[in-house]
Amino acid sequence: MKKGLKWTLWVVLLLILGGIFLNFYLNYFTFAYALMSVLLLVFSGWGAVAKLKNDVHEYKNQLRRESDIDDIERYTR
């Protein structure tokens, strides 16, 4: 991730957490729970993207290993 984007995400995360605590302190529970749900959706999306990237890398590694086995079998016949 680019350095500027990473800092922006950290700042937004801190602002959301601060907003959650502030809304609970001011007895605005609906807004606090709404911010908590937004945070949950962001983390769920982040996890889905990470899993997708992992699946793609795993598939590419499997294809590379299979092609290496084919090369070994071809040259050792």
Tab-separated table of C-alpha atoms in Angstrom, residues 30-66:
chain	number	residue	atom	x	y	z
A	30	THR	CA	-27.780	4.938	17.457
A	31	PHE	CA	-24.883	6.805	15.876
A	32	ALA	CA	-22.358	4.831	17.896
A	33	TYR	CA	-23.839	1.514	16.792
A	34	ALA	CA	-23.996	2.757	13.203
A	35	LEU	CA	-20.277	3.598	13.317
A	36	MET	CA	-19.586	0.184	14.831
A	37	SER	CA	-21.446	-1.489	11.967
A	38	VAL	CA	-19.482	0.563	9.428
A	39	LEU	CA	-16.270	-0.540	11.115
A	40	LEU	CA	-17.440	-4.163	11.063
A	41	LEU	CA	-18.262	-3.920	7.350
A	42	VAL	CA	-14.843	-2.429	6.601
A	43	PHE	CA	-13.032	-5.216	8.466
A	44	SER	CA	-15.212	-7.866	6.804
A	45	GLY	CA	-14.439	-6.461	3.368
A	46	TRP	CA	-10.751	-6.270	4.192
A	47	GLY	CA	-10.798	-9.930	5.264
A	48	ALA	CA	-12.610	-10.973	2.093
A	49	VAL	CA	-10.036	-9.194	-0.066
A	50	ALA	CA	-7.167	-10.801	1.875
A	51	LYS	CA	-8.743	-14.261	1.457
A	52	LEU	CA	-9.238	-13.678	-2.256
A	53	LYS	CA	-5.594	-12.646	-2.697
A	54	ASN	CA	-4.494	-15.723	-0.748
A	55	ASP	CA	-6.633	-18.011	-2.934
A	56	VAL	CA	-5.179	-16.478	-6.104
A	57	HIS	CA	-1.600	-16.928	-4.890
A	58	GLU	CA	-2.330	-20.499	-3.813
A	59	TYR	CA	-3.796	-21.315	-7.240
A	60	LYS	CA	-0.792	-19.789	-9.042
A	61	ASN	CA	1.641	-21.719	-6.848
A	62	GLN	CA	-0.214	-24.965	-7.538
A	63	LEU	CA	-0.096	-24.375	-11.293
A	64	ARG	CA	3.620	-23.595	-11.093
A	65	ARG	CA	4.311	-26.780	-9.093
A	66	GLU	CA	2.329	-28.893	-11.561
